[in-house]
Tab-separated table of C-alpha atoms in Angstrom:
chain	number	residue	atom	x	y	z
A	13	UNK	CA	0.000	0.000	0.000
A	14	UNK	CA	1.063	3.698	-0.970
A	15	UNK	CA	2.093	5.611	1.905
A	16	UNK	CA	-0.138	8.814	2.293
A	17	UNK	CA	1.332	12.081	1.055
A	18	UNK	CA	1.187	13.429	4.824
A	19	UNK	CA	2.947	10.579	6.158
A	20	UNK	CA	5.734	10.717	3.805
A	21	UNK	CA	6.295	14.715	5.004
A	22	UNK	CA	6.136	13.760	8.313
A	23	UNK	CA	8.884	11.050	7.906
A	24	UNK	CA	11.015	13.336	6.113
A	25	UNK	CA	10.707	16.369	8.672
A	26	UNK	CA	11.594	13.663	11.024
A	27	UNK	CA	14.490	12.997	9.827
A	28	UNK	CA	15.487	16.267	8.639
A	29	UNK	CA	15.249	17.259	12.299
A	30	UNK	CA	17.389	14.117	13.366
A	31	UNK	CA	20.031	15.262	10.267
A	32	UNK	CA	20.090	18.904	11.489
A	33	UNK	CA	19.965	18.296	15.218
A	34	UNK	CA	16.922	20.522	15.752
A	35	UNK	CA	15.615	20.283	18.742
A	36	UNK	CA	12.668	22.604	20.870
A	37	UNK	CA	9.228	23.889	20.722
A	38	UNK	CA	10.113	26.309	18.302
A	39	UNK	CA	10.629	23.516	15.639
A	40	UNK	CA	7.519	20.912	16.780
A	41	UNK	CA	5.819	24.212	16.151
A	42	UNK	CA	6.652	24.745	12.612
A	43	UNK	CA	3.999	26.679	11.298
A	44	UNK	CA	3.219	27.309	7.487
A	45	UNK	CA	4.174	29.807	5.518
A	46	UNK	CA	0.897	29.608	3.288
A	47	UNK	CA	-1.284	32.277	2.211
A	48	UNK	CA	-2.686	35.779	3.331
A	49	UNK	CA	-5.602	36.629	5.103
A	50	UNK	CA	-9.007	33.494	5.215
A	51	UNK	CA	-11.747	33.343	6.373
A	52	UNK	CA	-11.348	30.157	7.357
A	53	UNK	CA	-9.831	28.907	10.066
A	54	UNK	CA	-7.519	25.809	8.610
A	55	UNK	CA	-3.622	26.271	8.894
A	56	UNK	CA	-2.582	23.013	10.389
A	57	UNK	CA	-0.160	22.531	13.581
A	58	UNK	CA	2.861	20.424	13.586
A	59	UNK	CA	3.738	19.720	10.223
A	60	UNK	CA	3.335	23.235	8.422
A	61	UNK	CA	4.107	27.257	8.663
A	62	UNK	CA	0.623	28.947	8.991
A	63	UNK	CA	1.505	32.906	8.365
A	64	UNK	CA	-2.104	32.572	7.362
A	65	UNK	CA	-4.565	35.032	9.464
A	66	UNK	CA	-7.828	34.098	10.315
A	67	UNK	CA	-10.408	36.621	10.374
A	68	UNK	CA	-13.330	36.976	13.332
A	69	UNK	CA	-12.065	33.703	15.194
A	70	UNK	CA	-10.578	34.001	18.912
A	71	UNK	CA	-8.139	31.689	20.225
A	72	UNK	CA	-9.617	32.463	23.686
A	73	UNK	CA	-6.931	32.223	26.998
A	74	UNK	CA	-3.330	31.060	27.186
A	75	UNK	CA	-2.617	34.704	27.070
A	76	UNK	CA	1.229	35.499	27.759
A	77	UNK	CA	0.511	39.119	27.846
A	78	UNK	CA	-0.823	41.596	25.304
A	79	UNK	CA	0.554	44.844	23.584
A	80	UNK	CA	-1.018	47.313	21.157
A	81	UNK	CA	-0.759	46.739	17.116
A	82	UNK	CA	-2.314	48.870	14.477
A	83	UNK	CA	-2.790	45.615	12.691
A	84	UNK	CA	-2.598	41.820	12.396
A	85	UNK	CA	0.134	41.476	10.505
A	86	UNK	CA	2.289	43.712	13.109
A	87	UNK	CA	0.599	41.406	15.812
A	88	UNK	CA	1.943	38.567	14.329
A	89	UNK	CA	5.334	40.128	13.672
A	90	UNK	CA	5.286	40.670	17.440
A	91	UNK	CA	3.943	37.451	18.330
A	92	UNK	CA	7.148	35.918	16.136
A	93	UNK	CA	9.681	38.157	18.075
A	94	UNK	CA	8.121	37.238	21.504
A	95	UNK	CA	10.675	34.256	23.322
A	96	UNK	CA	7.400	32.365	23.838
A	97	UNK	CA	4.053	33.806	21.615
A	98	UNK	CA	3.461	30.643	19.620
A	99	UNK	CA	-0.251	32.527	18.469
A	100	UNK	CA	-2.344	35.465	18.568
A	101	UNK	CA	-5.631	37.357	18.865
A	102	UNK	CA	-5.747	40.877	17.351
A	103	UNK	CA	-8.762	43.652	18.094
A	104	UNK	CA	-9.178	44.686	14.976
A	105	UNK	CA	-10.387	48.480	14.424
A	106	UNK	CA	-13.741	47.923	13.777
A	107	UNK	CA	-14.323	46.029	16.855
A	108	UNK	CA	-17.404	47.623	18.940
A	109	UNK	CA	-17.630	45.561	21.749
A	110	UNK	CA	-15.706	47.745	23.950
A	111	UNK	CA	-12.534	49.375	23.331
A	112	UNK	CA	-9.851	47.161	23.320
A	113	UNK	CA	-9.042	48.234	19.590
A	114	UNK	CA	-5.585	47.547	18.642
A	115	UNK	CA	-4.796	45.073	21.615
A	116	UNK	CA	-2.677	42.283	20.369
A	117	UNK	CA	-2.858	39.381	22.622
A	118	UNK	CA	0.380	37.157	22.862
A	119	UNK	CA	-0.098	33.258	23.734
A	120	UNK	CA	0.836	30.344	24.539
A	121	UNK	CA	0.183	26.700	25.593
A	122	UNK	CA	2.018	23.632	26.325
A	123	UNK	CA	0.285	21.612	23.758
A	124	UNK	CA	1.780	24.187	21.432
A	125	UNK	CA	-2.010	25.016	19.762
A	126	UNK	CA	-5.053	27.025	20.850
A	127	UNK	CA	-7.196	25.296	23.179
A	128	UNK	CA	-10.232	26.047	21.296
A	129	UNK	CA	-10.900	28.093	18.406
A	130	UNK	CA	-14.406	30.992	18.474
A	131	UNK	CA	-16.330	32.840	16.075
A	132	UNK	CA	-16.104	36.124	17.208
A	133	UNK	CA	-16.493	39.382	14.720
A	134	UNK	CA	-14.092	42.094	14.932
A	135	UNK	CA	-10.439	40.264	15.559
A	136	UNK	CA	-8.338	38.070	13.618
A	137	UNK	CA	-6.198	35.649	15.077
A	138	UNK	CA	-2.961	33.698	13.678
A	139	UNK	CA	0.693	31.667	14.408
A	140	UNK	CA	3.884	32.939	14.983
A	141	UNK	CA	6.074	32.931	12.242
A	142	UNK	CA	9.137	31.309	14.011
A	143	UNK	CA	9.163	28.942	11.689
A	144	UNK	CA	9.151	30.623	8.686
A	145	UNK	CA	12.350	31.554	7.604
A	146	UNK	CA	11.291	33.196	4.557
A	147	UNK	CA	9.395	35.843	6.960
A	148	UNK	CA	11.651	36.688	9.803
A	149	UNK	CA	13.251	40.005	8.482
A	150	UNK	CA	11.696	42.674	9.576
A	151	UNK	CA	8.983	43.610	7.110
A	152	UNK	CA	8.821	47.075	5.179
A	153	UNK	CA	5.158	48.918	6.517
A	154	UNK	CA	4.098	51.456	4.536
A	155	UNK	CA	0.613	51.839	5.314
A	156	UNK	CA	-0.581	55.332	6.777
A	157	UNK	CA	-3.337	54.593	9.162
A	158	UNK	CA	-5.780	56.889	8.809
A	159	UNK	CA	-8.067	58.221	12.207
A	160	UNK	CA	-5.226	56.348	14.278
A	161	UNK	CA	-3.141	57.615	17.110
A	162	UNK	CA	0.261	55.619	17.975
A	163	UNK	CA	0.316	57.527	21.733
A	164	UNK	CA	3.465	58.229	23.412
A	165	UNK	CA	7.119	57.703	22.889
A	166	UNK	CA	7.815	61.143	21.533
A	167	UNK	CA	11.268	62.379	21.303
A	168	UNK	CA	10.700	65.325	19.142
A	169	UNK	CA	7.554	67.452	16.858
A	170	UNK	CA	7.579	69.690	13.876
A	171	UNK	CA	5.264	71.303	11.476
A	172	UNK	CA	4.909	69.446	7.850
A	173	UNK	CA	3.181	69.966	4.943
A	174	UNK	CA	1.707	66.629	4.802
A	175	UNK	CA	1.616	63.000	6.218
A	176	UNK	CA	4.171	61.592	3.298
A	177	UNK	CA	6.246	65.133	4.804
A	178	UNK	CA	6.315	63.490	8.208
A	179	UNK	CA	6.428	59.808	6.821
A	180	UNK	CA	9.863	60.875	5.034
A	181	UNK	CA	11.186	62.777	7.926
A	182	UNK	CA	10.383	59.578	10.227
A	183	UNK	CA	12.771	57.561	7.749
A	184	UNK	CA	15.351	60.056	7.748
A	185	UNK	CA	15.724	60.799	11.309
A	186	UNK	CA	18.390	58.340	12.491
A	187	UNK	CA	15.960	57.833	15.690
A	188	UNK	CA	12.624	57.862	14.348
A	189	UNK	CA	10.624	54.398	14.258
A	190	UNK	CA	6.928	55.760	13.655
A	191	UNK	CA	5.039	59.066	13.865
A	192	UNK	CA	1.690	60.674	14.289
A	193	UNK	CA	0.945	63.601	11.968
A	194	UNK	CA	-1.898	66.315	12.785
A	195	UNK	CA	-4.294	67.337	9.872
A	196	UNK	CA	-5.340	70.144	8.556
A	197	UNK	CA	-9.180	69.157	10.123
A	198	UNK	CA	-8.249	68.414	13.675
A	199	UNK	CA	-10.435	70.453	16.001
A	200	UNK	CA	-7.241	72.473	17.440
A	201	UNK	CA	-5.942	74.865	14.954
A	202	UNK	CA	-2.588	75.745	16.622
A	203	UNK	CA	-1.287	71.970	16.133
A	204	UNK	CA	-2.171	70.913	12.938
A	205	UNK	CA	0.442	69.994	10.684
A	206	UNK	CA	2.762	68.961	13.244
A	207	UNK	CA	4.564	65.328	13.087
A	208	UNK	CA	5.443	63.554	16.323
A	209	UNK	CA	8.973	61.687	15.794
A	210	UNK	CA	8.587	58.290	17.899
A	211	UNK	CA	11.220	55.750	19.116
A	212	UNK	CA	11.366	52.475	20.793
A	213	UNK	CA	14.560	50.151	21.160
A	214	UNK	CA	16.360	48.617	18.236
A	215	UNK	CA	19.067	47.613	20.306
A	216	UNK	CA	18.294	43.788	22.273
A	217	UNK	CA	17.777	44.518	26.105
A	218	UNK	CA	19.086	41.864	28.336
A	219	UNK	CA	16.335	41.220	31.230
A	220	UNK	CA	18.899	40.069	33.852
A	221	UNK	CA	22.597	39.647	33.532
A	222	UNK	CA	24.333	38.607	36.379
A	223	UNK	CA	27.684	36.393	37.476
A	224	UNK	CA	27.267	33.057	37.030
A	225	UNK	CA	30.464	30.527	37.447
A	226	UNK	CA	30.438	27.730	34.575
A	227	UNK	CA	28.583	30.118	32.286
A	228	UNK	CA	29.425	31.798	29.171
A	229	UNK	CA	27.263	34.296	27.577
A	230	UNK	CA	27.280	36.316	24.053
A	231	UNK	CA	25.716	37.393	21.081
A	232	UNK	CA	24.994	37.183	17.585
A	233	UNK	CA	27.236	37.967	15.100
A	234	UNK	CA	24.987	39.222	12.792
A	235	UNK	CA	23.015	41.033	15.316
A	236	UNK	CA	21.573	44.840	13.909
A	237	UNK	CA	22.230	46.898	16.433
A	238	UNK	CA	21.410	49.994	14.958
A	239	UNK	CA	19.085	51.496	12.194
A	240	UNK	CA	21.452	54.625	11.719
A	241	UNK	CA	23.223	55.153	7.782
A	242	UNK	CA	26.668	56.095	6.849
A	243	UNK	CA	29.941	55.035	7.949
A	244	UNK	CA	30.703	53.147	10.832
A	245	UNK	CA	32.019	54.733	13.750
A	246	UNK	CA	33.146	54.858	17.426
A	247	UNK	CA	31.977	56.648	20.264
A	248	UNK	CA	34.100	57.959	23.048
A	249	UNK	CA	34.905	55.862	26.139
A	250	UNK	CA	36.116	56.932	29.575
A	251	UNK	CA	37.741	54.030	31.356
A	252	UNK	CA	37.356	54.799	35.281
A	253	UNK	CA	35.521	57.123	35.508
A	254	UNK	CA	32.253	58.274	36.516
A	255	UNK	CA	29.482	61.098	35.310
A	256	UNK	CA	26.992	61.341	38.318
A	257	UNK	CA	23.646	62.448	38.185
A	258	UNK	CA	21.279	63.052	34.851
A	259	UNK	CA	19.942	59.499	34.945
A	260	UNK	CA	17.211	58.862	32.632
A	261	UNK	CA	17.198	54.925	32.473
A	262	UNK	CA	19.229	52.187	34.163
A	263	UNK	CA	19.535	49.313	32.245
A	264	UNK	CA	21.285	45.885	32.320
A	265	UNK	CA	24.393	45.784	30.058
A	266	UNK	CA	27.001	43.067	29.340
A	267	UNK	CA	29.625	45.662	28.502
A	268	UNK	CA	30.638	49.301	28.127
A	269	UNK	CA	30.415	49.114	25.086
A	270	UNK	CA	26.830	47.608	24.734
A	271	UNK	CA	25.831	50.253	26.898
A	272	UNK	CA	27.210	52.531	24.938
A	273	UNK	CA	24.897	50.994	22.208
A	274	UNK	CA	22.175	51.333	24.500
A	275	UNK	CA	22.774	54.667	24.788
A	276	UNK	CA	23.029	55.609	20.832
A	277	UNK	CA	19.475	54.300	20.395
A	278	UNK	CA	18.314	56.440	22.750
A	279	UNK	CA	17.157	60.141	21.504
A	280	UNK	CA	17.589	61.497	25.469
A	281	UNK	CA	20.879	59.897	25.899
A	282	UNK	CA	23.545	62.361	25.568
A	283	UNK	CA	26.320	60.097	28.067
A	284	UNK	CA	26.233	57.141	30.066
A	285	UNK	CA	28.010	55.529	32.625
A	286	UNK	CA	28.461	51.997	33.140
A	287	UNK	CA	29.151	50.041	36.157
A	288	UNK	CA	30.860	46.811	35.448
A	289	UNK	CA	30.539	45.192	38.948
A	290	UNK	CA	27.147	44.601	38.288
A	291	UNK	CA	26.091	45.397	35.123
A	292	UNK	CA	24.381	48.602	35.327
A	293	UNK	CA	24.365	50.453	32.449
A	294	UNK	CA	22.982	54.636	33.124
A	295	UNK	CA	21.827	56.563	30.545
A	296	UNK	CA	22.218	60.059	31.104
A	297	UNK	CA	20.536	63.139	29.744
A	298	UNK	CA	21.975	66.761	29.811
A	299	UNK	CA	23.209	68.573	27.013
A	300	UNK	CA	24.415	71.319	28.939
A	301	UNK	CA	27.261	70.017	30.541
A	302	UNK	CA	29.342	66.558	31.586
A	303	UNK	CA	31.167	66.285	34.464
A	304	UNK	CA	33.395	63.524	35.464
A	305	UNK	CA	35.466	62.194	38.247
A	306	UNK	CA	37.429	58.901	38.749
A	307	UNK	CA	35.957	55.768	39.980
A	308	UNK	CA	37.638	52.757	39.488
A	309	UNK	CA	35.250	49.894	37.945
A	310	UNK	CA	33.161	52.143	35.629
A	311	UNK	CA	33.824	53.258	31.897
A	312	UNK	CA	31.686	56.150	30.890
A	313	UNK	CA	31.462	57.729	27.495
A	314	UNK	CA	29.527	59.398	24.796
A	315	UNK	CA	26.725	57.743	21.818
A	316	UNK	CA	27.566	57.826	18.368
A	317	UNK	CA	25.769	60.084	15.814
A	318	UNK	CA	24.740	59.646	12.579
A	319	UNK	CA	27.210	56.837	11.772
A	320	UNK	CA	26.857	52.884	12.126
A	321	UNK	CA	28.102	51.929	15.110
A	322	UNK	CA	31.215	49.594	15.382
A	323	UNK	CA	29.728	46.197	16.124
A	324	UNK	CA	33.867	44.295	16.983
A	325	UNK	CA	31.787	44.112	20.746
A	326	UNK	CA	29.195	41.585	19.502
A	327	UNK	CA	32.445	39.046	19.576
A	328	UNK	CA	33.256	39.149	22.577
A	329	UNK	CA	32.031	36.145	24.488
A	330	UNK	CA	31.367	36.751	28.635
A	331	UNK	CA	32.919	33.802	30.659
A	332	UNK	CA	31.478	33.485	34.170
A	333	UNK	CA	28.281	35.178	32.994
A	334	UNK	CA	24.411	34.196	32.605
A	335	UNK	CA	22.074	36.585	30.209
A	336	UNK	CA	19.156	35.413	32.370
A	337	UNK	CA	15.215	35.157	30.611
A	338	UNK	CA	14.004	35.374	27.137
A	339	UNK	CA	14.721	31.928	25.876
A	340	UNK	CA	13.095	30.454	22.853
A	341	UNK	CA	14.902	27.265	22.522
A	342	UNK	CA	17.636	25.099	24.123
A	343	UNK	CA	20.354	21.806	23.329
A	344	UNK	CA	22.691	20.010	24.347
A	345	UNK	CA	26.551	21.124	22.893
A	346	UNK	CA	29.582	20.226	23.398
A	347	UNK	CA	31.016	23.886	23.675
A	348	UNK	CA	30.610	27.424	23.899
A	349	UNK	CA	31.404	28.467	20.575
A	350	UNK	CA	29.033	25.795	19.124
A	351	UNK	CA	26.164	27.567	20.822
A	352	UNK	CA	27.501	30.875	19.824
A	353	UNK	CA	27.822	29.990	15.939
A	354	UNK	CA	24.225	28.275	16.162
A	355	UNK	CA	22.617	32.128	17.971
A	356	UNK	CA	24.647	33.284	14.981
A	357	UNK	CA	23.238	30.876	12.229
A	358	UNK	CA	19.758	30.953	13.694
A	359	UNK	CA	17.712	34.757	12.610
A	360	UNK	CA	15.623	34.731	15.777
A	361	UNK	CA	18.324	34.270	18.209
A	362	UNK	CA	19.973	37.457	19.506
A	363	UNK	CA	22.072	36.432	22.309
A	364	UNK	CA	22.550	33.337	24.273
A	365	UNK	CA	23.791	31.472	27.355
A	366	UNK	CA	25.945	28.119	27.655
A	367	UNK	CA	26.637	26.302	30.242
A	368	UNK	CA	29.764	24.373	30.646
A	369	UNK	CA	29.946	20.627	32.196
A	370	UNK	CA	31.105	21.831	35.151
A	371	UNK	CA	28.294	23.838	36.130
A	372	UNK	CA	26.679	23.403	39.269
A	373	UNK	CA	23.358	22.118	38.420
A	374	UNK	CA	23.522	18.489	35.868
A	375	UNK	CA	20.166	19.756	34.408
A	376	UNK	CA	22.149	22.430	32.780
A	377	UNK	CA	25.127	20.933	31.654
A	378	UNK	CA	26.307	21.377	28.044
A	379	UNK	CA	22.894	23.206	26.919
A	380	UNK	CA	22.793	26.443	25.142
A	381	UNK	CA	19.705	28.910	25.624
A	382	UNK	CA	18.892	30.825	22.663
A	383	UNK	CA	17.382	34.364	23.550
A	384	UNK	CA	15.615	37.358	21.741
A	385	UNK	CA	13.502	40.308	22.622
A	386	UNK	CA	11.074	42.017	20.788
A	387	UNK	CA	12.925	44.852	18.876
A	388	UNK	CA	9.879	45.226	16.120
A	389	UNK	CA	8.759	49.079	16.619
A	390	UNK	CA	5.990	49.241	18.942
A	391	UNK	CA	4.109	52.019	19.927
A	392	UNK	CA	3.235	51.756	23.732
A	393	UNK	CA	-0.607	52.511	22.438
A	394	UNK	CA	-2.776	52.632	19.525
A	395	UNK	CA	-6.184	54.693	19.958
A	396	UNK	CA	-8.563	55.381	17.272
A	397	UNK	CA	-8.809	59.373	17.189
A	398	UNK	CA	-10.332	61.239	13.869
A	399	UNK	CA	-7.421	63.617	11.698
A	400	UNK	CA	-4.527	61.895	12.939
A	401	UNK	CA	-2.374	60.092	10.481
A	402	UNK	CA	0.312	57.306	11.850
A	403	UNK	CA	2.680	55.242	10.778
A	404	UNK	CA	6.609	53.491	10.640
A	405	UNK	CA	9.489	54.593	9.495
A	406	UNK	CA	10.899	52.812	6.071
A	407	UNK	CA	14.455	52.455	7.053
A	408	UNK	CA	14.507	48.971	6.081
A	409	UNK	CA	12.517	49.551	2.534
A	410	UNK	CA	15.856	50.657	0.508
A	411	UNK	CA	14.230	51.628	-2.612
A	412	UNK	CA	11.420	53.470	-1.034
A	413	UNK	CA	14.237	55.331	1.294
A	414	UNK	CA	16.474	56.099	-1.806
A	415	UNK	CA	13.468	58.049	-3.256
A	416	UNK	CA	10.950	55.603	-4.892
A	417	UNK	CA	7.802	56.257	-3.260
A	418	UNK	CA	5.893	54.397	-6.265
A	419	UNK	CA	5.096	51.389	-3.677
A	420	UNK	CA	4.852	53.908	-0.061
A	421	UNK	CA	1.816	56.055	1.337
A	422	UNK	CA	-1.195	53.683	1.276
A	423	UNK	CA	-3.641	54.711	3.617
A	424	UNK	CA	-5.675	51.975	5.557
């Protein structure tokens, strides 16, 4: 008898796994890359990709935790970027239950599926796209979302002639992510026309870092740790010494010079100061003045501008040290710098742990955690709110941001 076309997948995944050594939730997941939006619920668990979305169903409870989106597809993006989102619920803008509009609920479950599936009008629900390697860049967005407000994160405003004005500044500005822009029909007079330059962190923020004998920590190699054009630089570093006061964020940090990266993504930071006893990274805001003194065990310095970063830190592995949280898979290695070229190899992992055979606990010997954050932009909130245009920056869109504008400026 003919083996069924199903089984004969399944063997071969099966042994493609064996071959490749790939081991985790991540990969009994794999989800299908198949096609866009449905209206019916289908894409099938274990053996396929589903970047399908599936319009008014819930995947009611598991939920991880939930963020705002000003649609599914940026859900899903965050759902994918999430250590453990393995599916989603969306509130799509013409809910009218209540208003939870733009609420993008992140979950999970151990059986790695939805525990039941609802009719319910107004949200779409989908998969993570972990599995999709095909999908995992960052996408290009250049929808303008019309009557929608991305609230907070503003670093700086200014009057333009239009939405595609502020759109284009948003891509040039080295710090801009997305933007609200103020029509000429809002109901106050005295703001219209302005465009509010937003930011939130392209650079990976380690939860917990702390000293941890028998472990070695690191991070990708092909990590992006910065959206910024031109030519690569470095920034200025202060080894012991100190700038007190001005703090405007503490933040873990493996190194100065991560830190320092910290700091260059951040519009307010204008010096830091970095503790290397404990990994405490300050981020510092006055651009009056900058006073130092010694202090032996910090390194202090100043951000780049308008360059690309030097990225030599990203080699530098961290004996003795655990990057605790954010883990989307683990396996067994032999050593360090296996785990460190698989984070490297692998385009969700950002940074990772290993632990050596002489660590302390046997349930952690020779096993390497792979780790990521979201890094996606992501407003803090999305409200519905008449004559307000949003929308992201097109740093990654090349063509668009060396002047073609043929495919930019949609309006949803």
């Amino acid at each position: 008898m003919k083996k069924s076309v199903s089984k004969v997948l399944t063997i071969a995944l099966s042994r493609w796994m064996i071959q490749t050594r790939v081991r985790g939730p991540v990969l009994q997941i794999l989800f299908a890359c198949s096609t866009p939006t449905s209206m019916n619920p289908t894409p099938t668990l274990i053996s396929e990709c589903a970047q399908e979305l599936i319009e008014n169903v819930d995947f009611p409870g598991s939920d991880i935790t939930f963020l705002y989106s000003p649609d599914a597809r940026h859900c899903q993006q965050l759902c994918t970027e999430h250590p453990s989102c393995l599916f989603f619920t969306f509130v799509r803008q013409d809910w009218t239950r209540d208003n939870r509009n733009f609420y993008c609920y992140l979950k999970s479950t151990p059986s790695l599926k939805p525990k039941v599936r609802t009719p319910l009008q107004g949200v779409t629900s989908g998969f993570s796209l972990k599995n999709c390697p095909s999908e995992l860049e960052q996408p290009c967005r250049s929808q303008l979302y019309k009557n929608v407000d991305f609230l907070g994160a503003d670093y700086k405003s200014l009057f333009t002639s239009s939405d595609e004005e502020c759109h284009r500044v948003c891509t040039q500005d080295p710090h801009c992510r997305f933007f609200t822009f103020v029509n000429d029909a809002f109901r106050l007079s005295d703001i219209r026309y302005k465009c509010h330059l937003k930011h939130s962190w392209s650079v990976p923020r380690i939860p917990v870092i702390k000293r941890e004998v028998g472990a070695v920590s690191g991070f990708s190699h092909k990590l992006q740790i910065t959206q910024y054009f031109g030519p690569v630089c470095q920034g200025k570093l202060l080894l012991n010494t100190d700038i007190p006061g001005h703090d405007i964020d503490k933040l873990p940090a493996a190194s100065a010079e991560h830190c320092q990266a910290l700091c260059s993504d951040r519009p307010r930071c204008t010096y830091f100061s970095y503790n290397s006893d404990n990994f405490q990274c300050y981020l510092k805001g006055n651009r009056d003045a900058m006073v130092t003194r010694a202090k032996v065990g910090f390194t202090s310095g100043i951000p780049v501008h308008f360059c690309q970063m030097d990225d030599s830190w990203l080699q530098v592995s961290h004996g003795g040290v655990s990057f605790e949280g954010s883990d989307f898979r683990s396996e067994l290695m032999d050593d360090p710098d296996t785990c460190q070229r698989t984070c490297t190899t692998d385009p969700l992992c950002q940074f990772y742990t290993y632990f050596n055979k002489s660590y302390s606990n046997p349930d952690f010997r020779r096993r390497c955690y792979l780790k990521r954050v979201i890094t996606a932009p992501a407003p803090p909130e999305v409200k519905k709110y008449k004559n307000l245009v949003s929308g992201f920056s097109l740093k990654n869109w090349t063509s668009i941001f060396n002047g073609d504008q043929s495919q930019s400026g949609s309006h949803i």
